[in-house]
PDB file of C-alpha atoms in Angstrom:
ATOM      1  CA  MET W   1       0.000   0.000   0.000  1.00 52.00           C
ATOM      2  CA  ARG W   2       1.359   3.399  -0.942  1.00 53.00           C
ATOM      3  CA  GLU W   3       1.678   6.211   1.615  1.00 52.00           C
ATOM      4  CA  GLY W   4      -1.211   8.242   0.197  1.00 52.00           C
ATOM      5  CA  GLU W   5      -3.604   5.296   0.065  1.00 54.00           C
ATOM      6  CA  ARG W   6      -2.769   4.391   3.648  1.00 55.00           C
ATOM      7  CA  GLY W   7      -3.599   7.883   4.842  1.00 55.00           C
ATOM      8  CA  THR W   8      -6.950   7.864   3.077  1.00 60.00           C
ATOM      9  CA  LYS W   9      -7.805   4.444   4.502  1.00 62.00           C
ATOM     10  CA  MET W  10      -7.002   5.586   8.066  1.00 64.00           C
ATOM     11  CA  ASP W  11      -9.116   8.716   7.643  1.00 77.00           C
ATOM     12  CA  SER W  12     -12.039   6.696   6.401  1.00 81.00           C
ATOM     13  CA  ASN W  13     -11.683   4.216   9.301  1.00 84.00           C
ATOM     14  CA  GLU W  14     -11.568   7.031  11.813  1.00 85.00           C
ATOM     15  CA  LYS W  15     -14.635   8.628  10.272  1.00 86.00           C
ATOM     16  CA  ASP W  16     -16.552   5.327  10.436  1.00 87.00           C
ATOM     17  CA  PHE W  17     -15.437   4.852  14.016  1.00 85.00           C
ATOM     18  CA  ALA W  18     -16.514   8.353  15.048  1.00 84.00           C
ATOM     19  CA  GLU W  19     -19.892   7.911  13.387  1.00 88.00           C
ATOM     20  CA  SER W  20     -20.439   4.484  14.994  1.00 87.00           C
ATOM     21  CA  LEU W  21     -19.502   5.822  18.409  1.00 85.00           C
ATOM     22  CA  LEU W  22     -21.973   8.712  18.170  1.00 86.00           C
ATOM     23  CA  ARG W  23     -24.684   6.391  16.844  1.00 89.00           C
ATOM     24  CA  ILE W  24     -24.092   4.068  19.813  1.00 85.00           C
ATOM     25  CA  PHE W  25     -24.464   6.956  22.314  1.00 82.00           C
ATOM     26  CA  ASP W  26     -27.720   8.065  20.727  1.00 83.00           C
ATOM     27  CA  ASN W  27     -29.212   4.664  20.049  1.00 84.00           C
ATOM     28  CA  VAL W  28     -28.505   3.142  23.446  1.00 82.00           C
ATOM     29  CA  LEU W  29     -30.345   6.046  25.056  1.00 78.00           C
ATOM     30  CA  LEU W  30     -33.132   5.858  22.496  1.00 80.00           C
ATOM     31  CA  THR W  31     -33.499   2.094  22.960  1.00 81.00           C
ATOM     32  CA  GLU W  32     -33.468   2.502  26.745  1.00 77.00           C
ATOM     33  CA  GLY W  33     -36.205   5.093  26.433  1.00 75.00           C
ATOM     34  CA  MET W  34     -38.328   2.935  24.127  1.00 76.00           C
ATOM     35  CA  ALA W  35     -37.859  -0.189  26.262  1.00 75.00           C
ATOM     36  CA  LEU W  36     -38.954   1.880  29.243  1.00 73.00           C
ATOM     37  CA  SER W  37     -42.046   3.326  27.587  1.00 71.00           C
ATOM     38  CA  LYS W  38     -43.211  -0.150  26.550  1.00 74.00           C
ATOM     39  CA  GLY W  39     -42.371  -1.797  29.855  1.00 76.00           C
ATOM     40  CA  TYR W  40     -43.781  -1.932  33.350  1.00 81.00           C
ATOM     41  CA  PHE W  41     -42.411   1.463  34.324  1.00 86.00           C
ATOM     42  CA  SER W  42     -43.704   3.606  31.483  1.00 86.00           C
ATOM     43  CA  ASP W  43     -44.367   6.537  33.822  1.00 91.00           C
ATOM     44  CA  LEU W  44     -40.599   6.957  34.366  1.00 91.00           C
ATOM     45  CA  SER W  45     -38.245   8.917  32.104  1.00 89.00           C
ATOM     46  CA  ILE W  46     -34.690   7.745  31.480  1.00 86.00           C
ATOM     47  CA  ALA W  47     -33.383  10.681  33.531  1.00 88.00           C
ATOM     48  CA  GLU W  48     -35.648   9.640  36.418  1.00 92.00           C
ATOM     49  CA  LEU W  49     -34.340   6.084  36.164  1.00 90.00           C
ATOM     50  CA  HIS W  50     -30.805   7.377  36.373  1.00 88.00           C
ATOM     51  CA  THR W  51     -31.816   9.294  39.499  1.00 94.00           C
ATOM     52  CA  LEU W  52     -33.091   6.010  40.987  1.00 94.00           C
ATOM     53  CA  ASN W  53     -29.742   4.454  40.028  1.00 92.00           C
ATOM     54  CA  ALA W  54     -27.872   7.235  41.811  1.00 93.00           C
ATOM     55  CA  ILE W  55     -29.902   6.652  44.988  1.00 94.00           C
ATOM     56  CA  GLY W  56     -29.260   2.894  44.740  1.00 91.00           C
ATOM     57  CA  PRO W  57     -31.355   0.021  46.085  1.00 91.00           C
ATOM     58  CA  TYR W  58     -29.968  -0.227  49.603  1.00 90.00           C
ATOM     59  CA  ASP W  59     -28.856   2.455  52.064  1.00 86.00           C
ATOM     60  CA  ALA W  60     -30.665   5.770  52.212  1.00 89.00           C
ATOM     61  CA  ARG W  61     -28.672   8.690  50.809  1.00 91.00           C
ATOM     62  CA  THR W  62     -28.649  12.360  51.618  1.00 92.00           C
ATOM     63  CA  MET W  63     -29.814  14.840  48.993  1.00 92.00           C
ATOM     64  CA  THR W  64     -26.289  16.291  48.747  1.00 90.00           C
ATOM     65  CA  GLU W  65     -24.691  12.887  48.108  1.00 91.00           C
ATOM     66  CA  THR W  66     -27.225  12.068  45.416  1.00 92.00           C
ATOM     67  CA  ALA W  67     -26.935  15.492  43.767  1.00 92.00           C
ATOM     68  CA  ASN W  68     -23.137  15.046  43.672  1.00 89.00           C
ATOM     69  CA  ILE W  69     -23.417  11.642  42.036  1.00 88.00           C
ATOM     70  CA  LEU W  70     -25.695  13.066  39.368  1.00 89.00           C
ATOM     71  CA  GLY W  71     -23.684  16.262  38.930  1.00 85.00           C
ATOM     72  CA  ILE W  72     -26.742  18.459  39.508  1.00 88.00           C
ATOM     73  CA  THR W  73     -27.633  20.996  42.192  1.00 90.00           C
ATOM     74  CA  VAL W  74     -29.616  20.047  45.287  1.00 91.00           C
ATOM     75  CA  GLY W  75     -32.320  22.454  44.052  1.00 93.00           C
ATOM     76  CA  THR W  76     -32.706  20.572  40.753  1.00 92.00           C
ATOM     77  CA  LEU W  77     -32.650  17.256  42.584  1.00 94.00           C
ATOM     78  CA  THR W  78     -35.380  18.432  44.974  1.00 94.00           C
ATOM     79  CA  VAL W  79     -37.728  19.000  42.024  1.00 94.00           C
ATOM     80  CA  ALA W  80     -36.865  15.564  40.624  1.00 95.00           C
ATOM     81  CA  ILE W  81     -37.361  13.857  43.977  1.00 96.00           C
ATOM     82  CA  ASP W  82     -40.728  15.599  44.511  1.00 96.00           C
ATOM     83  CA  ARG W  83     -41.939  13.965  41.309  1.00 96.00           C
ATOM     84  CA  LEU W  84     -40.473  10.564  42.159  1.00 97.00           C
ATOM     85  CA  VAL W  85     -42.074  10.697  45.625  1.00 97.00           C
ATOM     86  CA  LYS W  86     -45.418  11.547  44.006  1.00 96.00           C
ATOM     87  CA  LYS W  87     -45.020   8.589  41.633  1.00 96.00           C
ATOM     88  CA  LYS W  88     -44.166   6.414  44.654  1.00 95.00           C
ATOM     89  CA  TYR W  89     -40.664   5.412  43.504  1.00 96.00           C
ATOM     90  CA  VAL W  90     -38.794   7.293  46.253  1.00 97.00           C
ATOM     91  CA  GLU W  91     -39.449   8.051  49.905  1.00 96.00           C
ATOM     92  CA  ARG W  92     -38.000  10.731  52.158  1.00 93.00           C
ATOM     93  CA  GLN W  93     -37.076  10.263  55.796  1.00 90.00           C
ATOM     94  CA  ARG W  94     -35.625  12.692  58.322  1.00 89.00           C
ATOM     95  CA  ASP W  95     -32.407  11.555  59.967  1.00 83.00           C
ATOM     96  CA  THR W  96     -33.240  10.267  63.439  1.00 84.00           C
ATOM     97  CA  LYS W  97     -30.194  11.975  65.000  1.00 86.00           C
ATOM     98  CA  ASP W  98     -30.102  15.203  63.014  1.00 86.00           C
ATOM     99  CA  ARG W  99     -33.582  16.279  61.944  1.00 85.00           C
ATOM    100  CA  ARG W 100     -32.138  18.800  59.509  1.00 85.00           C
ATOM    101  CA  ILE W 101     -30.818  15.994  57.296  1.00 86.00           C
ATOM    102  CA  VAL W 102     -33.260  14.478  54.817  1.00 87.00           C
ATOM    103  CA  ARG W 103     -32.472  11.013  53.487  1.00 93.00           C
ATOM    104  CA  ILE W 104     -33.970   9.488  50.394  1.00 95.00           C
ATOM    105  CA  SER W 105     -34.361   5.830  49.518  1.00 95.00           C
ATOM    106  CA  LEU W 106     -36.163   3.714  46.966  1.00 96.00           C
ATOM    107  CA  THR W 107     -39.609   2.284  47.655  1.00 96.00           C
ATOM    108  CA  ARG W 108     -40.380  -1.340  46.692  1.00 95.00           C
ATOM    109  CA  GLN W 109     -41.540  -0.050  43.302  1.00 94.00           C
ATOM    110  CA  GLY W 110     -38.358   2.027  42.966  1.00 95.00           C
ATOM    111  CA  LYS W 111     -36.206  -1.000  43.741  1.00 94.00           C
ATOM    112  CA  LEU W 112     -38.074  -3.012  41.107  1.00 93.00           C
ATOM    113  CA  ALA W 113     -37.500  -0.318  38.480  1.00 92.00           C
ATOM    114  CA  TYR W 114     -33.809  -0.190  39.455  1.00 92.00           C
ATOM    115  CA  ARG W 115     -33.469  -3.971  39.118  1.00 91.00           C
ATOM    116  CA  MET W 116     -35.276  -4.131  35.781  1.00 88.00           C
ATOM    117  CA  HIS W 117     -33.175  -1.287  34.395  1.00 86.00           C
ATOM    118  CA  SER W 118     -29.903  -2.858  35.449  1.00 85.00           C
ATOM    119  CA  LYS W 119     -31.108  -6.038  33.742  1.00 84.00           C
ATOM    120  CA  PHE W 120     -31.420  -4.016  30.522  1.00 83.00           C
ATOM    121  CA  HIS W 121     -27.772  -2.967  30.836  1.00 83.00           C
ATOM    122  CA  ARG W 122     -26.642  -6.506  31.603  1.00 85.00           C
ATOM    123  CA  VAL W 123     -28.496  -7.957  28.608  1.00 85.00           C
ATOM    124  CA  LEU W 124     -26.944  -5.284  26.389  1.00 85.00           C
ATOM    125  CA  VAL W 125     -23.430  -6.163  27.546  1.00 88.00           C
ATOM    126  CA  LYS W 126     -24.113  -9.894  27.288  1.00 89.00           C
ATOM    127  CA  ARG W 127     -25.328  -9.547  23.694  1.00 89.00           C
ATOM    128  CA  ILE W 128     -22.201  -7.605  22.771  1.00 90.00           C
ATOM    129  CA  MET W 129     -19.771  -9.919  24.572  1.00 93.00           C
ATOM    130  CA  ASP W 130     -21.272 -13.362  23.955  1.00 93.00           C
ATOM    131  CA  PRO W 131     -20.201 -13.762  20.308  1.00 94.00           C
ATOM    132  CA  LEU W 132     -16.616 -12.703  21.102  1.00 95.00           C
ATOM    133  CA  SER W 133     -13.677 -14.962  21.932  1.00 96.00           C
ATOM    134  CA  GLU W 134     -11.942 -14.542  25.296  1.00 95.00           C
ATOM    135  CA  GLN W 135      -9.123 -12.647  23.600  1.00 96.00           C
ATOM    136  CA  GLU W 136     -11.539 -10.354  21.774  1.00 95.00           C
ATOM    137  CA  LYS W 137     -13.414  -9.692  25.035  1.00 94.00           C
ATOM    138  CA  GLU W 138     -10.146  -8.750  26.703  1.00 95.00           C
ATOM    139  CA  ILE W 139      -9.192  -6.376  23.896  1.00 95.00           C
ATOM    140  CA  LEU W 140     -12.661  -4.806  23.821  1.00 94.00           C
ATOM    141  CA  THR W 141     -12.712  -4.324  27.604  1.00 93.00           C
ATOM    142  CA  LYS W 142      -9.247  -2.763  27.550  1.00 95.00           C
ATOM    143  CA  THR W 143     -10.133  -0.454  24.652  1.00 92.00           C
ATOM    144  CA  VAL W 144     -13.417   0.651  26.217  1.00 90.00           C
ATOM    145  CA  THR W 145     -11.629   1.311  29.539  1.00 91.00           C
ATOM    146  CA  GLU W 146      -9.134   3.493  27.675  1.00 92.00           C
ATOM    147  CA  ILE W 147     -11.926   5.397  25.903  1.00 88.00           C
ATOM    148  CA  ASP W 148     -13.619   5.894  29.278  1.00 86.00           C
ATOM    149  CA  ALA W 149     -10.373   7.283  30.770  1.00 88.00           C
ATOM    150  CA  PHE W 150      -9.926   9.602  27.797  1.00 88.00           C
ATOM    151  CA  VAL W 151     -13.513  10.893  28.016  1.00 85.00           C
ATOM    152  CA  GLU W 152     -13.056  11.365  31.780  1.00 83.00           C
ATOM    153  CA  GLU W 153     -10.031  13.541  31.099  1.00 86.00           C
ATOM    154  CA  GLN W 154     -12.010  15.649  28.622  1.00 85.00           C
ATOM    155  CA  TYR W 155     -14.903  15.857  31.056  1.00 80.00           C
ATOM    156  CA  LYS W 156     -12.671  17.154  33.841  1.00 80.00           C
ATOM    157  CA  LYS W 157     -11.435  19.969  31.640  1.00 82.00           C
ATOM    158  CA  TYR W 158     -14.920  21.406  31.438  1.00 80.00           C
ATOM    159  CA  SER W 159     -16.517  20.333  34.685  1.00 71.00           C
ATOM    160  CA  ASN W 160     -14.762  22.422  37.367  1.00 67.00           C
ATOM    161  CA  GLY W 161     -13.575  19.249  39.068  1.00 60.00           C
ATOM    162  CA  GLN W 162     -17.002  17.668  39.384  1.00 61.00           C
ATOM    163  CA  HIS W 163     -16.939  13.919  39.700  1.00 60.00           C
ATOM    164  CA  TYR W 164     -16.934  11.960  36.454  1.00 61.00           C
ATOM    165  CA  LYS W 165     -19.765   9.511  35.737  1.00 56.00           C
ATOM    166  CA  LYS W 166     -22.172  12.048  37.085  1.00 44.00           C
ATOM    167  CA  ILE W 167     -23.450  13.255  33.793  1.00 43.00           C
ATOM    168  CA  VAL W 168     -27.188  13.546  33.540  1.00 41.00           C
ATOM    169  CA  ARG W 169     -28.052  13.597  29.908  1.00 39.00           C
ATOM    170  CA  ASP W 170     -31.233  15.587  30.255  1.00 38.00           C
ATOM    171  CA  ASP W 171     -31.821  16.968  33.681  1.00 37.00           C
ATOM    172  CA  THR W 172     -34.623  19.217  32.448  1.00 33.00           C
ATOM    173  CA  GLU W 173     -36.589  16.026  31.979  1.00 32.00           C
ATOM    174  CA  VAL W 174     -36.084  14.968  35.583  1.00 28.00           C
TER     175      VAL W 174
ATOM    176  CA  MET L   1     -30.346 -28.809  45.268  1.00 40.00           C
ATOM    177  CA  ALA L   2     -32.343 -30.334  48.064  1.00 37.00           C
ATOM    178  CA  VAL L   3     -33.383 -28.608  51.227  1.00 36.00           C
ATOM    179  CA  SER L   4     -32.531 -30.514  54.334  1.00 37.00           C
ATOM    180  CA  LYS L   5     -35.706 -31.655  56.015  1.00 39.00           C
ATOM    181  CA  ASN L   6     -34.091 -32.912  59.188  1.00 40.00           C
ATOM    182  CA  LYS L   7     -32.598 -31.031  62.039  1.00 40.00           C
ATOM    183  CA  GLU L   8     -29.022 -32.081  61.581  1.00 41.00           C
ATOM    184  CA  ASN L   9     -26.078 -29.789  61.238  1.00 43.00           C
ATOM    185  CA  LYS L  10     -23.171 -30.280  58.801  1.00 42.00           C
ATOM    186  CA  ASP L  11     -21.483 -32.859  61.048  1.00 42.00           C
ATOM    187  CA  GLY L  12     -24.630 -34.886  61.310  1.00 42.00           C
ATOM    188  CA  ALA L  13     -25.179 -33.937  64.939  1.00 42.00           C
ATOM    189  CA  LYS L  14     -28.730 -33.381  66.052  1.00 42.00           C
ATOM    190  CA  VAL L  15     -29.587 -29.767  66.595  1.00 40.00           C
ATOM    191  CA  PRO L  16     -32.024 -29.313  69.461  1.00 40.00           C
ATOM    192  CA  GLN L  17     -35.399 -28.112  68.228  1.00 42.00           C
ATOM    193  CA  ASN L  18     -35.498 -25.051  70.462  1.00 39.00           C
ATOM    194  CA  SER L  19     -32.088 -23.744  69.346  1.00 38.00           C
ATOM    195  CA  ALA L  20     -32.992 -23.856  65.648  1.00 42.00           C
ATOM    196  CA  SER L  21     -32.630 -20.417  64.141  1.00 51.00           C
ATOM    197  CA  ALA L  22     -35.746 -18.675  62.854  1.00 60.00           C
ATOM    198  CA  ASP L  23     -33.914 -18.561  59.543  1.00 74.00           C
ATOM    199  CA  ASN L  24     -33.084 -22.226  59.125  1.00 89.00           C
ATOM    200  CA  LYS L  25     -33.603 -23.757  55.695  1.00 90.00           C
ATOM    201  CA  GLU L  26     -37.044 -25.144  56.493  1.00 91.00           C
ATOM    202  CA  ALA L  27     -38.255 -21.773  57.736  1.00 92.00           C
ATOM    203  CA  ILE L  28     -36.766 -20.045  54.687  1.00 94.00           C
ATOM    204  CA  PHE L  29     -38.468 -22.588  52.405  1.00 94.00           C
ATOM    205  CA  ASP L  30     -41.749 -21.928  54.199  1.00 93.00           C
ATOM    206  CA  THR L  31     -41.470 -18.135  53.878  1.00 93.00           C
ATOM    207  CA  LEU L  32     -40.339 -18.359  50.257  1.00 94.00           C
ATOM    208  CA  THR L  33     -43.225 -20.598  49.244  1.00 94.00           C
ATOM    209  CA  ASP L  34     -45.656 -18.286  51.067  1.00 94.00           C
ATOM    210  CA  MET L  35     -44.323 -15.413  48.953  1.00 94.00           C
ATOM    211  CA  LEU L  36     -44.470 -17.442  45.732  1.00 94.00           C
ATOM    212  CA  SER L  37     -47.974 -18.587  46.525  1.00 94.00           C
ATOM    213  CA  GLU L  38     -49.123 -14.985  46.900  1.00 93.00           C
ATOM    214  CA  LEU L  39     -47.133 -13.723  43.918  1.00 92.00           C
ATOM    215  CA  LEU L  40     -48.315 -16.413  41.509  1.00 93.00           C
ATOM    216  CA  ASP L  41     -51.705 -17.026  43.099  1.00 92.00           C
ATOM    217  CA  MET L  42     -50.965 -20.753  43.370  1.00 92.00           C
ATOM    218  CA  PRO L  43     -51.382 -23.135  46.333  1.00 93.00           C
ATOM    219  CA  LYS L  44     -48.252 -23.906  48.340  1.00 91.00           C
ATOM    220  CA  THR L  45     -48.580 -27.606  47.505  1.00 90.00           C
ATOM    221  CA  ASN L  46     -47.258 -26.759  44.013  1.00 88.00           C
ATOM    222  CA  PHE L  47     -43.842 -25.907  45.377  1.00 93.00           C
ATOM    223  CA  ALA L  48     -41.059 -28.336  46.246  1.00 93.00           C
ATOM    224  CA  PRO L  49     -37.314 -27.788  46.675  1.00 94.00           C
ATOM    225  CA  ASP L  50     -36.649 -29.196  43.207  1.00 93.00           C
ATOM    226  CA  THR L  51     -39.343 -27.090  41.489  1.00 93.00           C
ATOM    227  CA  MET L  52     -37.687 -25.240  38.621  1.00 93.00           C
ATOM    228  CA  LEU L  53     -38.435 -21.515  38.912  1.00 90.00           C
ATOM    229  CA  PHE L  54     -38.790 -20.792  35.227  1.00 88.00           C
ATOM    230  CA  GLU L  55     -39.614 -24.158  33.662  1.00 89.00           C
ATOM    231  CA  ASP L  56     -42.185 -25.279  36.233  1.00 90.00           C
ATOM    232  CA  LEU L  57     -43.623 -21.943  37.336  1.00 91.00           C
ATOM    233  CA  PRO L  58     -45.130 -19.062  35.351  1.00 89.00           C
ATOM    234  CA  LEU L  59     -42.624 -16.627  36.883  1.00 88.00           C
ATOM    235  CA  ASP L  60     -41.773 -13.653  34.651  1.00 86.00           C
ATOM    236  CA  SER L  61     -38.778 -11.368  35.122  1.00 83.00           C
ATOM    237  CA  LEU L  62     -40.756  -8.669  36.967  1.00 87.00           C
ATOM    238  CA  GLN L  63     -42.174 -11.249  39.393  1.00 90.00           C
ATOM    239  CA  LEU L  64     -38.680 -12.648  39.903  1.00 91.00           C
ATOM    240  CA  TYR L  65     -37.462  -9.191  40.917  1.00 91.00           C
ATOM    241  CA  GLU L  66     -40.518  -8.680  43.137  1.00 93.00           C
ATOM    242  CA  LEU L  67     -39.502 -11.861  44.909  1.00 94.00           C
ATOM    243  CA  VAL L  68     -35.849 -10.743  45.146  1.00 94.00           C
ATOM    244  CA  VAL L  69     -36.724  -7.292  46.532  1.00 94.00           C
ATOM    245  CA  ASP L  70     -39.135  -8.819  49.075  1.00 94.00           C
ATOM    246  CA  LEU L  71     -36.574 -11.430  50.139  1.00 94.00           C
ATOM    247  CA  GLU L  72     -33.906  -8.737  50.572  1.00 94.00           C
ATOM    248  CA  THR L  73     -36.256  -6.763  52.818  1.00 92.00           C
ATOM    249  CA  ARG L  74     -37.506  -9.801  54.750  1.00 92.00           C
ATOM    250  CA  TYR L  75     -34.020 -11.190  55.450  1.00 92.00           C
ATOM    251  CA  ASP L  76     -32.040  -7.925  55.414  1.00 91.00           C
ATOM    252  CA  ILE L  77     -29.639  -9.265  52.791  1.00 92.00           C
ATOM    253  CA  HIS L  78     -28.252  -8.106  49.432  1.00 92.00           C
ATOM    254  CA  ILE L  79     -28.857 -10.411  46.482  1.00 92.00           C
ATOM    255  CA  SER L  80     -26.605  -9.704  43.507  1.00 89.00           C
ATOM    256  CA  ASP L  81     -27.709 -10.045  39.898  1.00 86.00           C
ATOM    257  CA  GLU L  82     -25.010 -12.698  39.427  1.00 85.00           C
ATOM    258  CA  ALA L  83     -26.501 -14.729  42.278  1.00 88.00           C
ATOM    259  CA  ILE L  84     -29.960 -14.453  40.711  1.00 88.00           C
ATOM    260  CA  GLU L  85     -28.618 -15.749  37.413  1.00 85.00           C
ATOM    261  CA  MET L  86     -27.240 -18.857  39.154  1.00 88.00           C
ATOM    262  CA  VAL L  87     -30.494 -20.036  40.752  1.00 91.00           C
ATOM    263  CA  GLN L  88     -32.671 -22.570  38.994  1.00 92.00           C
ATOM    264  CA  THR L  89     -34.810 -24.228  41.653  1.00 94.00           C
ATOM    265  CA  ILE L  90     -36.671 -23.161  44.781  1.00 94.00           C
ATOM    266  CA  GLY L  91     -34.040 -25.114  46.740  1.00 94.00           C
ATOM    267  CA  ASP L  92     -31.304 -22.973  45.136  1.00 94.00           C
ATOM    268  CA  VAL L  93     -33.061 -19.820  46.381  1.00 94.00           C
ATOM    269  CA  VAL L  94     -33.328 -21.289  49.906  1.00 94.00           C
ATOM    270  CA  GLU L  95     -29.611 -22.120  49.801  1.00 93.00           C
ATOM    271  CA  MET L  96     -28.731 -18.636  48.540  1.00 92.00           C
ATOM    272  CA  ILE L  97     -30.672 -16.944  51.368  1.00 93.00           C
ATOM    273  CA  PHE L  98     -29.302 -19.332  53.979  1.00 92.00           C
ATOM    274  CA  ASN L  99     -25.721 -18.630  52.851  1.00 89.00           C
ATOM    275  CA  ALA L 100     -26.322 -14.872  52.752  1.00 87.00           C
ATOM    276  CA  LYS L 101     -27.671 -15.003  56.326  1.00 84.00           C
ATOM    277  CA  ASN L 102     -24.818 -17.137  57.669  1.00 80.00           C
TER     278      ASN L 102
END
């Protein structure tokens, strides 16, 4: 292969890769949204589900902890939690020792939604990984970890030191 | 995976009736089948330790998670998704809860 041809081939590969990556971002979210609207928890938005994920199925969290995980303000979270309490996915309790602290936790229905949603993620990963050989799985995992680290670096540049993995894709929807 | 019906511990020694924990395997089996009976609207006589959860029972994925969430609350345990994927029979669930409690 001549130098010029090689360059063109690389450019075309990179373009395909960039397009695939963006399509994956969009379509995973879209598929999640559609699966949700057709499932048992059709009254929840994807952003609300991610709020349930941030609260987690076990110990109660404070509003500040949860807002930090999601990378949103406590004010924005309060609005989101009001709606989730109304829909009976989340409950609020006052701390028994310090009444000023409000803790939030998932109701039975919230825990069910959390479990079903994490099943969606697991099935997605299983479908991607199952056809691959052990070596291919290893390479894919390593590459994805590297992409994650790179995106984290980019994220930090713009986020004023906020914790990575706390991106809420559409917090107006919450 | 069978559920031990007798009151013997691992070494085969008899465990006195009154010292049996409230969460022994028989009690767990009893609670679990109560929950299944209510969830699936089926009599308890339909459930045995070797009953296959998915082949023998009309248990869908939402009902499975209802059961998991209720068991976590009832026994104050955490049940991982990996553990759920391993269970096949009612006896497996009893074993999983028993191990998580002990």
